[in-house]
Amino acid sequence: MEQTYIKDLKANLDKEVVLKGWVYNFRSSGKIGFIQLRDGSGFAQCIVSQTSVDEQTWKVMEEMTIESSVEIIGTVSKHPKLDEYEVQVKTLKFFQRAEEYPIGKKEHGPDFLLENRHLWLRAPKQWAIQRVRNTVINAIYEFLNNDGFIKIDSPILTPAACEGTTELFEMKYFDEGKAYLSQSGQLYIEAAISSFGKVFDFGPVFRAEKSKTKRHLTEFWMMDAEMAFYDHVKSLELQENLIAHVAKKVLEINQKELDILERDKTVLEKIKAPFNRLTYAEAIKMLQELGSDIKDGEDLGNDDETLIMQKFDKPLFIEKWPAEIKAFYMKRDGDLALCDDMIAPEGHGEVIGGSQREDSFEIMHKRIVDDKLPEEAFTWYLELRKFGSVPHSGFGVGLERLVGWMCGVQHVRETIPFPRMINRIYP
Ligand code: 4AD
Ligand code: MG
């Protein structure tokens, strides 16, 4: 008989099914055993009654351990009160009887859980987060595909920095000198717009960030989008529509997961375009009024991002930052960079960084020289401004912060399957 998945139990009411999975929890009271089974698609209760099973099956029940892998054959019934489906067990077999499981029902600290990430991934909350992550990824692809974007995979091994040189993972690259792990595919997908118009990449990026905060990983996933003939304003509209689409899909697909996470869904329901907009100057003024000691010209810290969102219940674009604290490739309007940070509510911080790009060869060349960037490594990037340069904009979405926001999970380490941080590379 074919395996049935727990998500399909309802459609199999009163039928005999074969379930395969892991025993998330179990208990026995006299002649009756209850197994909480997890099979990847969901969770279900399976009931073993000593009087209606053979001796072999009851023996397995008596030897049951948490996280044992099992095969269950039984009949699907409806829970007497809840909208849940159960299985009345006929036979129960071990694939493997699990040893004593290290993650118990008692509270564990984050270090212990991270050390056991390979097992912790099985916990219902972690199951829910990764399924929301999957929805977020698919929703981003769906939105961009429907909007005429082409996916262009950018390289991970690169000869130069994209986002400043202080956070680079460096390695020796044969006889070619040094190579660096990519911090963002942006510069490469800028090259692709002249061939494809609107493009994106989506993959792992690396930053040797010394920051030990709940928002920083050393390896995380970024979706970079780049659009020919988009100015700063048009780029903001695209960003808010994209994020609104993601929230809509999470609400559509992940009701059960959001329940497990005890997520306040009204927060997600409010994620609709248009988002709030402030200039950097307005944001600084508001922060000072809220009691921050931030000064004009300074970058916003994590605390400032959280503080300012007290005023907003949906995302905020902070646009037009002082050029000197932003990246070399941003187009300027006087002393200001035509850029934006999208800040999420509830302390999830900056989720998107974007800008219109400098499209003049002369200005970009001068900037690379002034910033003392290695000119040879940027020759190709500069050349893009010589052969049919156009106004263009783009942005990068940090996947883990976006998932954390959707899930209401404050620390990004729970939003990626195997987090890499300055003090963690195992497992
Ligand atoms: O703001 P960032 O540095 O922008 C860029 O890299 C641009 N080149 C993107 C572009 O225009 N195509 O990074 C983009 C986003 C941030 O807003 C944040 O969400 C996330 O990436 N991010 C991190 N997420 C986790 N850990 C880190 N260390 C992160 N650094 C940035
Ligand atoms: Mg940024």
CSV table of C-alpha atoms and ligand atoms in Angstrom, one decimal:
chain,number,residue,atom,x,y,z
A,1,MET,CA,0.0,0.0,0.0
A,2,GLU,CA,1.2,3.5,-0.8
A,3,GLN,CA,2.1,6.0,1.9
A,4,THR,CA,-0.5,8.5,2.8
A,5,TYR,CA,0.5,11.9,4.1
A,6,ILE,CA,-1.0,13.4,7.3
A,7,LYS,CA,-2.1,16.5,5.3
A,8,ASP,CA,-4.4,14.1,3.3
A,9,LEU,CA,-6.0,12.3,6.2
A,10,LYS,CA,-9.3,14.2,5.9
A,11,ALA,CA,-9.7,13.0,2.3
A,12,ASN,CA,-9.2,9.5,3.5
A,13,LEU,CA,-11.8,9.4,6.3
A,14,ASP,CA,-12.8,5.9,7.3
A,15,LYS,CA,-10.2,4.4,4.9
A,16,GLU,CA,-7.2,2.3,5.8
A,17,VAL,CA,-3.9,4.2,5.4
A,18,VAL,CA,-0.2,3.7,5.8
A,19,LEU,CA,1.6,6.5,7.6
A,20,LYS,CA,5.4,6.9,7.8
A,21,GLY,CA,7.0,9.3,10.2
A,22,TRP,CA,8.5,10.2,13.5
A,23,VAL,CA,7.0,9.9,17.0
A,24,TYR,CA,7.1,13.5,18.2
A,25,ASN,CA,5.5,12.5,21.5
A,26,PHE,CA,3.6,9.6,23.1
A,27,ARG,CA,1.8,8.5,26.2
A,28,SER,CA,0.2,5.3,27.5
A,29,SER,CA,-2.6,4.9,29.9
A,30,GLY,CA,-3.2,1.2,30.7
A,31,LYS,CA,-4.4,-0.5,27.6
A,32,ILE,CA,-4.4,2.5,25.3
A,33,GLY,CA,-1.5,4.3,23.7
A,34,PHE,CA,-1.4,7.7,22.0
A,35,ILE,CA,1.3,8.6,19.5
A,36,GLN,CA,1.8,12.1,18.1
A,37,LEU,CA,3.2,11.4,14.7
A,38,ARG,CA,5.0,13.9,12.5
A,39,ASP,CA,5.5,13.1,8.8
A,40,GLY,CA,6.8,16.3,7.3
A,41,SER,CA,3.4,17.3,6.0
A,42,GLY,CA,1.8,17.7,9.4
A,43,PHE,CA,1.1,16.3,12.9
A,44,ALA,CA,-1.5,13.7,13.8
A,45,GLN,CA,-2.6,11.6,16.7
A,46,CYS,CA,-2.6,7.8,16.3
A,47,ILE,CA,-4.4,5.7,18.9
A,48,VAL,CA,-3.2,2.2,19.8
A,49,SER,CA,-5.7,0.1,21.7
A,50,GLN,CA,-4.2,-3.2,23.2
A,51,THR,CA,-7.5,-5.1,22.6
A,52,SER,CA,-7.6,-4.3,18.9
A,53,VAL,CA,-3.9,-4.9,17.9
A,54,ASP,CA,-1.7,-8.0,17.8
A,55,GLU,CA,0.9,-8.7,20.4
A,56,GLN,CA,3.8,-7.5,18.2
A,57,THR,CA,2.2,-4.1,17.7
A,58,TRP,CA,1.5,-3.7,21.4
A,59,LYS,CA,5.1,-4.6,22.2
A,60,VAL,CA,6.4,-1.9,19.9
A,61,MET,CA,4.1,0.6,21.7
A,62,GLU,CA,5.5,-0.5,25.0
A,63,GLU,CA,9.1,0.0,23.7
A,64,MET,CA,8.3,3.4,22.1
A,65,THR,CA,10.7,6.3,22.4
A,66,ILE,CA,10.6,9.9,21.4
A,67,GLU,CA,11.7,10.5,17.7
A,68,SER,CA,11.6,6.8,16.8
A,69,SER,CA,10.8,6.4,13.1
A,70,VAL,CA,7.7,4.2,12.5
A,71,GLU,CA,5.3,2.8,10.0
A,72,ILE,CA,1.7,2.8,11.1
A,73,ILE,CA,-1.3,1.1,9.3
A,74,GLY,CA,-4.7,2.1,10.6
A,75,THR,CA,-8.1,3.6,9.9
A,76,VAL,CA,-8.8,7.3,9.7
A,77,SER,CA,-11.4,8.7,12.0
A,78,LYS,CA,-12.5,12.2,12.9
A,79,HIS,CA,-11.7,13.7,16.3
A,80,PRO,CA,-15.0,13.7,18.3
A,81,LYS,CA,-14.8,17.4,18.9
A,82,LEU,CA,-12.0,19.1,16.9
A,83,ASP,CA,-11.6,19.5,13.2
A,84,GLU,CA,-8.7,17.0,13.4
A,85,TYR,CA,-8.2,13.6,11.9
A,86,GLU,CA,-6.8,10.6,13.8
A,87,VAL,CA,-5.7,7.1,13.0
A,88,GLN,CA,-6.9,4.0,14.8
A,89,VAL,CA,-3.8,1.9,14.7
A,90,LYS,CA,-3.9,-1.7,13.4
A,91,THR,CA,-0.2,-2.3,13.1
A,92,LEU,CA,2.9,-0.4,14.3
A,93,LYS,CA,6.5,-1.1,13.3
A,94,PHE,CA,9.8,0.6,14.0
A,95,PHE,CA,12.1,1.7,11.2
A,96,GLN,CA,14.5,2.6,13.9
A,97,ARG,CA,13.9,2.8,17.7
A,98,ALA,CA,15.4,6.1,18.7
A,99,GLU,CA,17.9,6.4,21.5
A,100,GLU,CA,17.1,8.8,24.4
A,101,TYR,CA,16.4,12.1,22.6
A,102,PRO,CA,18.5,15.0,23.9
A,103,ILE,CA,15.9,17.7,23.4
A,104,GLY,CA,13.3,17.2,26.1
A,105,LYS,CA,10.1,18.9,27.0
A,106,LYS,CA,11.9,21.2,29.5
A,107,GLU,CA,13.1,24.6,28.4
A,108,HIS,CA,16.6,24.6,26.8
A,109,GLY,CA,18.8,27.7,26.3
A,110,PRO,CA,19.6,28.9,22.8
A,111,ASP,CA,23.2,27.6,22.9
A,112,PHE,CA,22.1,24.1,23.6
A,113,LEU,CA,19.5,24.3,20.9
A,114,LEU,CA,21.9,25.7,18.3
A,115,GLU,CA,24.5,23.0,19.1
A,116,ASN,CA,21.7,20.6,18.4
A,117,ARG,CA,20.3,22.4,15.3
A,118,HIS,CA,20.3,19.2,13.3
A,119,LEU,CA,17.7,17.9,15.8
A,120,TRP,CA,16.1,21.1,16.8
A,121,LEU,CA,14.8,21.6,13.2
A,122,ARG,CA,12.2,18.9,14.0
A,123,ALA,CA,10.5,21.0,16.7
A,124,PRO,CA,7.0,22.3,15.7
A,125,LYS,CA,8.0,26.0,15.8
A,126,GLN,CA,11.1,25.3,13.7
A,127,TRP,CA,9.0,23.3,11.3
A,128,ALA,CA,6.6,26.2,11.0
A,129,ILE,CA,9.4,28.8,10.4
A,130,GLN,CA,11.0,26.8,7.6
A,131,ARG,CA,7.6,26.3,5.9
A,132,VAL,CA,7.0,30.1,6.1
A,133,ARG,CA,10.5,30.6,4.6
A,134,ASN,CA,9.5,28.3,1.8
A,135,THR,CA,6.4,30.3,1.1
A,136,VAL,CA,8.3,33.6,1.2
A,137,ILE,CA,10.9,32.3,-1.3
A,138,ASN,CA,8.2,31.0,-3.7
A,139,ALA,CA,6.2,34.2,-3.3
A,140,ILE,CA,9.2,36.3,-4.3
A,141,TYR,CA,9.8,34.1,-7.4
A,142,GLU,CA,6.1,34.2,-8.3
A,143,PHE,CA,5.9,38.0,-8.0
A,144,LEU,CA,9.0,38.6,-10.1
A,145,ASN,CA,8.1,36.1,-12.7
A,146,ASN,CA,4.7,37.6,-13.2
A,147,ASP,CA,6.4,41.0,-13.5
A,148,GLY,CA,8.7,40.0,-16.4
A,149,PHE,CA,11.9,39.5,-14.4
A,150,ILE,CA,14.6,37.0,-15.5
A,151,LYS,CA,16.7,35.2,-12.9
A,152,ILE,CA,20.4,35.8,-13.4
A,153,ASP,CA,22.7,33.8,-11.1
A,154,SER,CA,25.5,36.0,-9.8
A,155,PRO,CA,28.9,34.6,-8.9
A,156,ILE,CA,29.9,33.9,-5.3
A,157,LEU,CA,33.6,34.1,-5.8
A,158,THR,CA,34.5,37.6,-6.8
A,159,PRO,CA,37.6,39.8,-7.2
A,160,ALA,CA,36.3,42.8,-5.3
A,161,ALA,CA,33.9,44.1,-2.6
A,162,CYS,CA,30.4,45.2,-3.3
A,163,GLU,CA,29.4,46.6,0.1
A,164,GLY,CA,32.7,47.9,1.6
A,165,THR,CA,35.9,46.1,2.5
A,166,THR,CA,35.5,45.7,6.2
A,167,GLU,CA,33.2,42.7,6.1
A,168,LEU,CA,34.8,40.5,3.5
A,169,PHE,CA,35.7,36.8,3.6
A,170,GLU,CA,39.0,36.6,1.8
A,171,MET,CA,40.8,33.7,0.3
A,172,LYS,CA,43.8,33.0,-1.9
A,173,TYR,CA,42.8,32.3,-5.5
A,174,PHE,CA,45.4,30.2,-7.3
A,175,ASP,CA,47.8,32.5,-9.2
A,176,GLU,CA,45.2,35.3,-9.5
A,177,GLY,CA,45.7,36.8,-6.1
A,178,LYS,CA,42.9,37.2,-3.7
A,179,ALA,CA,39.2,36.3,-4.1
A,180,TYR,CA,36.3,37.3,-1.9
A,181,LEU,CA,33.0,35.7,-1.1
A,182,SER,CA,30.2,37.8,-2.5
A,183,GLN,CA,28.3,40.2,-0.2
A,184,SER,CA,25.6,40.9,-2.8
A,185,GLY,CA,25.2,40.0,-6.5
A,186,GLN,CA,24.1,43.6,-7.3
A,187,LEU,CA,27.1,44.7,-9.5
A,188,TYR,CA,26.8,41.6,-11.7
A,189,ILE,CA,23.1,41.8,-12.2
A,190,GLU,CA,23.6,45.5,-13.2
A,191,ALA,CA,25.5,44.1,-16.2
A,192,ALA,CA,22.5,41.8,-17.0
A,193,ILE,CA,19.9,44.6,-17.3
A,194,SER,CA,21.3,45.7,-20.7
A,195,SER,CA,20.6,42.2,-22.0
A,196,PHE,CA,17.3,41.3,-20.1
A,197,GLY,CA,15.8,44.6,-18.8
A,198,LYS,CA,14.6,43.4,-15.4
A,199,VAL,CA,16.6,40.8,-13.5
A,200,PHE,CA,17.1,39.3,-10.1
A,201,ASP,CA,19.3,36.8,-8.3
A,202,PHE,CA,18.6,34.9,-5.1
A,203,GLY,CA,21.2,33.1,-3.2
A,204,PRO,CA,23.6,33.0,-0.3
A,205,VAL,CA,25.9,36.0,0.4
A,206,PHE,CA,28.6,36.4,3.0
A,207,ARG,CA,29.6,39.1,5.4
A,208,ALA,CA,32.4,38.8,8.0
A,209,GLU,CA,30.3,41.1,10.2
A,210,LYS,CA,31.8,41.5,13.6
A,211,SER,CA,28.2,42.3,14.8
A,212,LYS,CA,26.8,39.9,17.3
A,213,THR,CA,23.2,41.0,17.1
A,214,LYS,CA,19.9,39.3,16.6
A,215,ARG,CA,19.8,40.6,13.0
A,216,HIS,CA,23.2,39.5,11.7
A,217,LEU,CA,24.4,36.3,10.2
A,218,THR,CA,27.7,35.8,8.4
A,219,GLU,CA,26.0,33.7,5.7
A,220,PHE,CA,22.5,34.7,4.7
A,221,TRP,CA,20.3,34.7,1.6
A,222,MET,CA,19.6,37.8,-0.5
A,223,MET,CA,17.4,38.5,-3.4
A,224,ASP,CA,18.9,41.3,-5.5
A,225,ALA,CA,16.6,42.9,-8.1
A,226,GLU,CA,17.8,45.3,-10.8
A,227,MET,CA,15.6,47.2,-13.2
A,228,ALA,CA,16.6,49.2,-16.3
A,229,PHE,CA,14.7,52.6,-16.7
A,230,TYR,CA,13.5,52.6,-13.1
A,231,ASP,CA,14.1,55.6,-11.0
A,232,HIS,CA,14.3,55.7,-7.3
A,233,VAL,CA,10.5,56.4,-6.9
A,234,LYS,CA,9.5,53.6,-9.2
A,235,SER,CA,11.8,51.2,-7.4
A,236,LEU,CA,10.1,52.0,-4.0
A,237,GLU,CA,6.7,51.1,-5.6
A,238,LEU,CA,8.0,47.8,-6.8
A,239,GLN,CA,9.5,47.0,-3.3
A,240,GLU,CA,6.2,47.7,-1.5
A,241,ASN,CA,4.2,45.6,-4.0
A,242,LEU,CA,6.7,42.8,-3.7
A,243,ILE,CA,6.6,42.7,0.1
A,244,ALA,CA,2.8,43.1,0.2
A,245,HIS,CA,2.5,40.1,-2.1
A,246,VAL,CA,4.8,38.0,0.2
A,247,ALA,CA,2.6,38.9,3.2
A,248,LYS,CA,-0.5,38.0,1.3
A,249,LYS,CA,0.8,34.6,0.3
A,250,VAL,CA,2.0,33.8,3.9
A,251,LEU,CA,-1.5,34.6,5.1
A,252,GLU,CA,-3.0,32.5,2.4
A,253,ILE,CA,-0.8,29.4,2.7
A,254,ASN,CA,0.5,29.3,6.3
A,255,GLN,CA,-2.4,29.8,8.7
A,256,LYS,CA,-1.5,26.6,10.6
A,257,GLU,CA,2.2,27.6,10.8
A,258,LEU,CA,1.2,31.1,12.0
A,259,ASP,CA,-0.9,29.5,14.7
A,260,ILE,CA,1.9,27.3,15.9
A,261,LEU,CA,4.1,30.4,16.1
A,262,GLU,CA,1.3,32.3,17.9
A,263,ARG,CA,1.8,35.1,15.3
A,264,ASP,CA,-0.4,38.2,15.5
A,265,LYS,CA,-1.9,38.0,12.0
A,266,THR,CA,-3.3,41.5,12.1
A,267,VAL,CA,0.3,42.7,11.8
A,268,LEU,CA,0.6,40.8,8.5
A,269,GLU,CA,-2.8,42.0,7.3
A,270,LYS,CA,-1.6,45.6,7.5
A,271,ILE,CA,1.3,45.0,5.1
A,272,LYS,CA,-0.3,46.7,2.1
A,273,ALA,CA,1.0,49.3,-0.3
A,274,PRO,CA,1.6,52.2,0.0
A,275,PHE,CA,4.1,51.9,2.9
A,276,ASN,CA,5.1,54.9,4.9
A,277,ARG,CA,7.9,57.2,3.6
A,278,LEU,CA,10.2,59.6,5.5
A,279,THR,CA,13.4,61.3,4.3
A,280,TYR,CA,16.5,60.6,6.3
A,281,ALA,CA,16.3,64.2,7.6
A,282,GLU,CA,12.7,63.7,8.8
A,283,ALA,CA,13.6,60.4,10.4
A,284,ILE,CA,16.5,61.9,12.3
A,285,LYS,CA,14.2,64.7,13.6
A,286,MET,CA,11.6,62.1,14.6
A,287,LEU,CA,14.2,60.0,16.4
A,288,GLN,CA,15.5,62.9,18.3
A,289,GLU,CA,12.0,63.8,19.4
A,290,LEU,CA,11.6,60.2,20.5
A,291,GLY,CA,14.6,60.5,22.8
A,292,SER,CA,17.4,59.0,20.6
A,293,ASP,CA,20.8,60.7,20.9
A,294,ILE,CA,21.5,60.1,17.1
A,295,LYS,CA,23.1,63.1,15.3
A,296,ASP,CA,22.5,64.3,11.8
A,297,GLY,CA,24.8,62.4,9.5
A,298,GLU,CA,24.9,59.2,11.5
A,299,ASP,CA,23.7,55.8,10.5
A,300,LEU,CA,20.7,54.4,12.3
A,301,GLY,CA,21.5,51.7,14.8
A,302,ASN,CA,19.3,48.7,15.6
A,303,ASP,CA,17.8,50.6,18.5
A,304,ASP,CA,17.0,53.6,16.4
A,305,GLU,CA,15.3,51.3,13.8
A,306,THR,CA,13.2,49.8,16.6
A,307,LEU,CA,12.4,53.2,18.2
A,308,ILE,CA,11.2,54.9,15.1
A,309,MET,CA,8.8,52.0,14.3
A,310,GLN,CA,6.9,52.9,17.5
A,311,LYS,CA,5.2,55.5,15.3
A,312,PHE,CA,4.3,53.1,12.5
A,313,ASP,CA,2.3,49.9,12.2
A,314,LYS,CA,3.4,49.1,8.7
A,315,PRO,CA,6.8,49.3,7.0
A,316,LEU,CA,8.6,52.5,6.6
A,317,PHE,CA,10.9,53.6,3.8
A,318,ILE,CA,13.7,56.0,5.0
A,319,GLU,CA,15.0,57.6,1.8
A,320,LYS,CA,17.6,60.1,0.6
A,321,TRP,CA,20.5,59.5,3.1
A,322,PRO,CA,23.6,61.5,3.3
A,323,ALA,CA,25.8,60.2,0.5
A,324,GLU,CA,28.9,59.9,2.6
A,325,ILE,CA,27.5,57.1,4.7
A,326,LYS,CA,26.1,55.1,1.8
A,327,ALA,CA,27.7,53.0,-1.0
A,328,PHE,CA,29.8,54.4,-3.8
A,329,TYR,CA,27.4,53.1,-6.6
A,330,MET,CA,24.4,55.1,-5.5
A,331,LYS,CA,23.2,58.0,-7.7
A,332,ARG,CA,23.2,61.3,-5.9
A,333,ASP,CA,21.0,64.3,-5.6
A,334,GLY,CA,23.4,66.9,-4.3
A,335,ASP,CA,24.8,65.6,-1.0
A,336,LEU,CA,22.1,63.0,-0.8
A,337,ALA,CA,22.0,59.5,-2.1
A,338,LEU,CA,18.9,58.4,-4.0
A,339,CYS,CA,18.5,55.4,-1.8
A,340,ASP,CA,16.1,53.7,0.6
A,341,ASP,CA,16.1,51.4,3.6
A,342,MET,CA,12.8,49.6,4.2
A,343,ILE,CA,12.3,49.2,8.0
A,344,ALA,CA,9.9,46.5,9.3
A,345,PRO,CA,7.7,47.1,12.3
A,346,GLU,CA,8.1,45.4,15.7
A,347,GLY,CA,11.9,45.5,15.9
A,348,HIS,CA,12.7,43.4,12.8
A,349,GLY,CA,14.8,46.2,11.4
A,350,GLU,CA,16.1,46.9,7.9
A,351,VAL,CA,14.7,44.3,5.6
A,352,ILE,CA,15.6,46.0,2.2
A,353,GLY,CA,18.4,48.2,1.1
A,354,GLY,CA,18.1,49.8,-2.4
A,355,SER,CA,19.0,52.8,-4.6
A,356,GLN,CA,19.0,54.3,-8.0
A,357,ARG,CA,22.5,53.6,-9.4
A,358,GLU,CA,25.0,56.1,-10.7
A,359,ASP,CA,24.9,55.8,-14.5
A,360,SER,CA,27.5,58.3,-15.6
A,361,PHE,CA,31.0,56.9,-16.4
A,362,GLU,CA,32.8,60.1,-15.3
A,363,ILE,CA,31.1,60.3,-11.9
A,364,MET,CA,31.4,56.6,-11.2
A,365,HIS,CA,35.1,56.6,-12.2
A,366,LYS,CA,35.8,59.6,-9.9
A,367,ARG,CA,34.0,57.9,-7.0
A,368,ILE,CA,36.0,54.7,-7.4
A,369,VAL,CA,39.2,56.7,-7.4
A,370,ASP,CA,38.1,58.9,-4.5
A,371,ASP,CA,37.0,55.9,-2.4
A,372,LYS,CA,40.4,54.2,-3.2
A,373,LEU,CA,38.7,51.1,-4.6
A,374,PRO,CA,40.8,48.7,-6.7
A,375,GLU,CA,40.2,50.2,-10.1
A,376,GLU,CA,41.3,47.1,-12.1
A,377,ALA,CA,38.6,45.0,-10.4
A,378,PHE,CA,35.9,47.5,-11.3
A,379,THR,CA,36.9,48.0,-15.0
A,380,TRP,CA,34.1,45.9,-16.3
A,381,TYR,CA,31.6,47.6,-14.0
A,382,LEU,CA,32.7,51.0,-15.2
A,383,GLU,CA,32.5,49.9,-18.8
A,384,LEU,CA,28.7,49.3,-18.4
A,385,ARG,CA,28.5,53.1,-18.2
A,386,LYS,CA,30.2,53.4,-21.6
A,387,PHE,CA,27.9,51.2,-23.7
A,388,GLY,CA,24.4,52.3,-23.6
A,389,SER,CA,24.2,53.4,-20.0
A,390,VAL,CA,20.6,54.0,-18.7
A,391,PRO,CA,19.0,55.2,-15.5
A,392,HIS,CA,18.4,52.1,-13.4
A,393,SER,CA,17.6,51.1,-9.8
A,394,GLY,CA,17.7,48.0,-7.7
A,395,PHE,CA,17.4,46.7,-4.2
A,396,GLY,CA,18.4,43.7,-2.0
A,397,VAL,CA,16.0,41.8,0.3
A,398,GLY,CA,17.4,40.0,3.3
A,399,LEU,CA,15.5,36.8,3.4
A,400,GLU,CA,16.1,35.9,7.0
A,401,ARG,CA,14.9,39.3,8.4
A,402,LEU,CA,11.9,39.1,6.1
A,403,VAL,CA,11.0,35.6,7.4
A,404,GLY,CA,11.6,36.6,11.0
A,405,TRP,CA,9.2,39.4,10.5
A,406,MET,CA,6.5,37.2,8.9
A,407,CYS,CA,6.9,34.7,11.7
A,408,GLY,CA,7.2,37.2,14.5
A,409,VAL,CA,10.6,35.6,15.4
A,410,GLN,CA,13.0,38.1,16.8
A,411,HIS,CA,16.4,36.4,16.1
A,412,VAL,CA,17.4,35.6,12.6
A,413,ARG,CA,19.3,32.5,13.7
A,414,GLU,CA,16.0,30.6,13.8
A,415,THR,CA,15.0,31.6,10.3
A,416,ILE,CA,17.8,29.8,8.4
A,417,PRO,CA,18.2,26.0,8.6
A,418,PHE,CA,21.9,26.1,9.7
A,419,PRO,CA,22.9,29.6,11.0
A,420,ARG,CA,26.4,30.8,10.6
A,421,MET,CA,27.5,33.5,13.1
A,422,ILE,CA,30.8,34.8,14.2
A,423,ASN,CA,30.8,32.3,17.1
A,424,ARG,CA,29.1,29.4,15.3
A,425,ILE,CA,30.0,27.2,12.4
A,426,TYR,CA,28.7,23.8,13.8
A,427,PRO,CA,26.6,21.9,12.9
B,1,4AD,O1,21.6,46.9,2.7
B,1,4AD,P1,22.5,45.9,2.1
B,1,4AD,O2,23.9,45.8,2.5
B,1,4AD,O3,22.4,46.1,0.5
B,1,4AD,C1,23.1,45.5,-0.5
B,1,4AD,O4,23.9,44.6,-0.3
B,1,4AD,C2,22.8,46.0,-1.9
B,1,4AD,N1,24.0,45.7,-2.7
B,1,4AD,C3,21.6,45.3,-2.3
B,1,4AD,C4,21.1,45.8,-3.7
B,1,4AD,O5,20.9,47.0,-3.8
B,1,4AD,N2,21.0,44.9,-4.6
B,1,4AD,O6,21.8,44.4,2.3
B,1,4AD,C5,20.5,44.1,1.8
B,1,4AD,C6,19.7,43.5,2.9
B,1,4AD,C7,19.6,44.3,4.2
B,1,4AD,O7,18.5,45.2,4.1
B,1,4AD,C8,19.3,43.2,5.2
B,1,4AD,O8,17.9,42.8,5.2
B,1,4AD,C9,20.1,42.1,4.7
B,1,4AD,O9,20.4,42.3,3.4
B,1,4AD,N3,21.4,41.9,5.5
B,1,4AD,C10,21.6,41.0,6.4
B,1,4AD,N4,20.9,40.0,6.9
B,1,4AD,C11,21.4,39.1,7.8
B,1,4AD,N5,22.7,39.2,8.2
B,1,4AD,C12,23.5,40.3,7.8
B,1,4AD,N6,24.7,40.3,8.2
B,1,4AD,C13,22.9,41.2,6.8
B,1,4AD,N7,23.4,42.3,6.2
B,1,4AD,C14,22.5,42.7,5.4
B,2,MG,MG,21.6,48.4,4.1
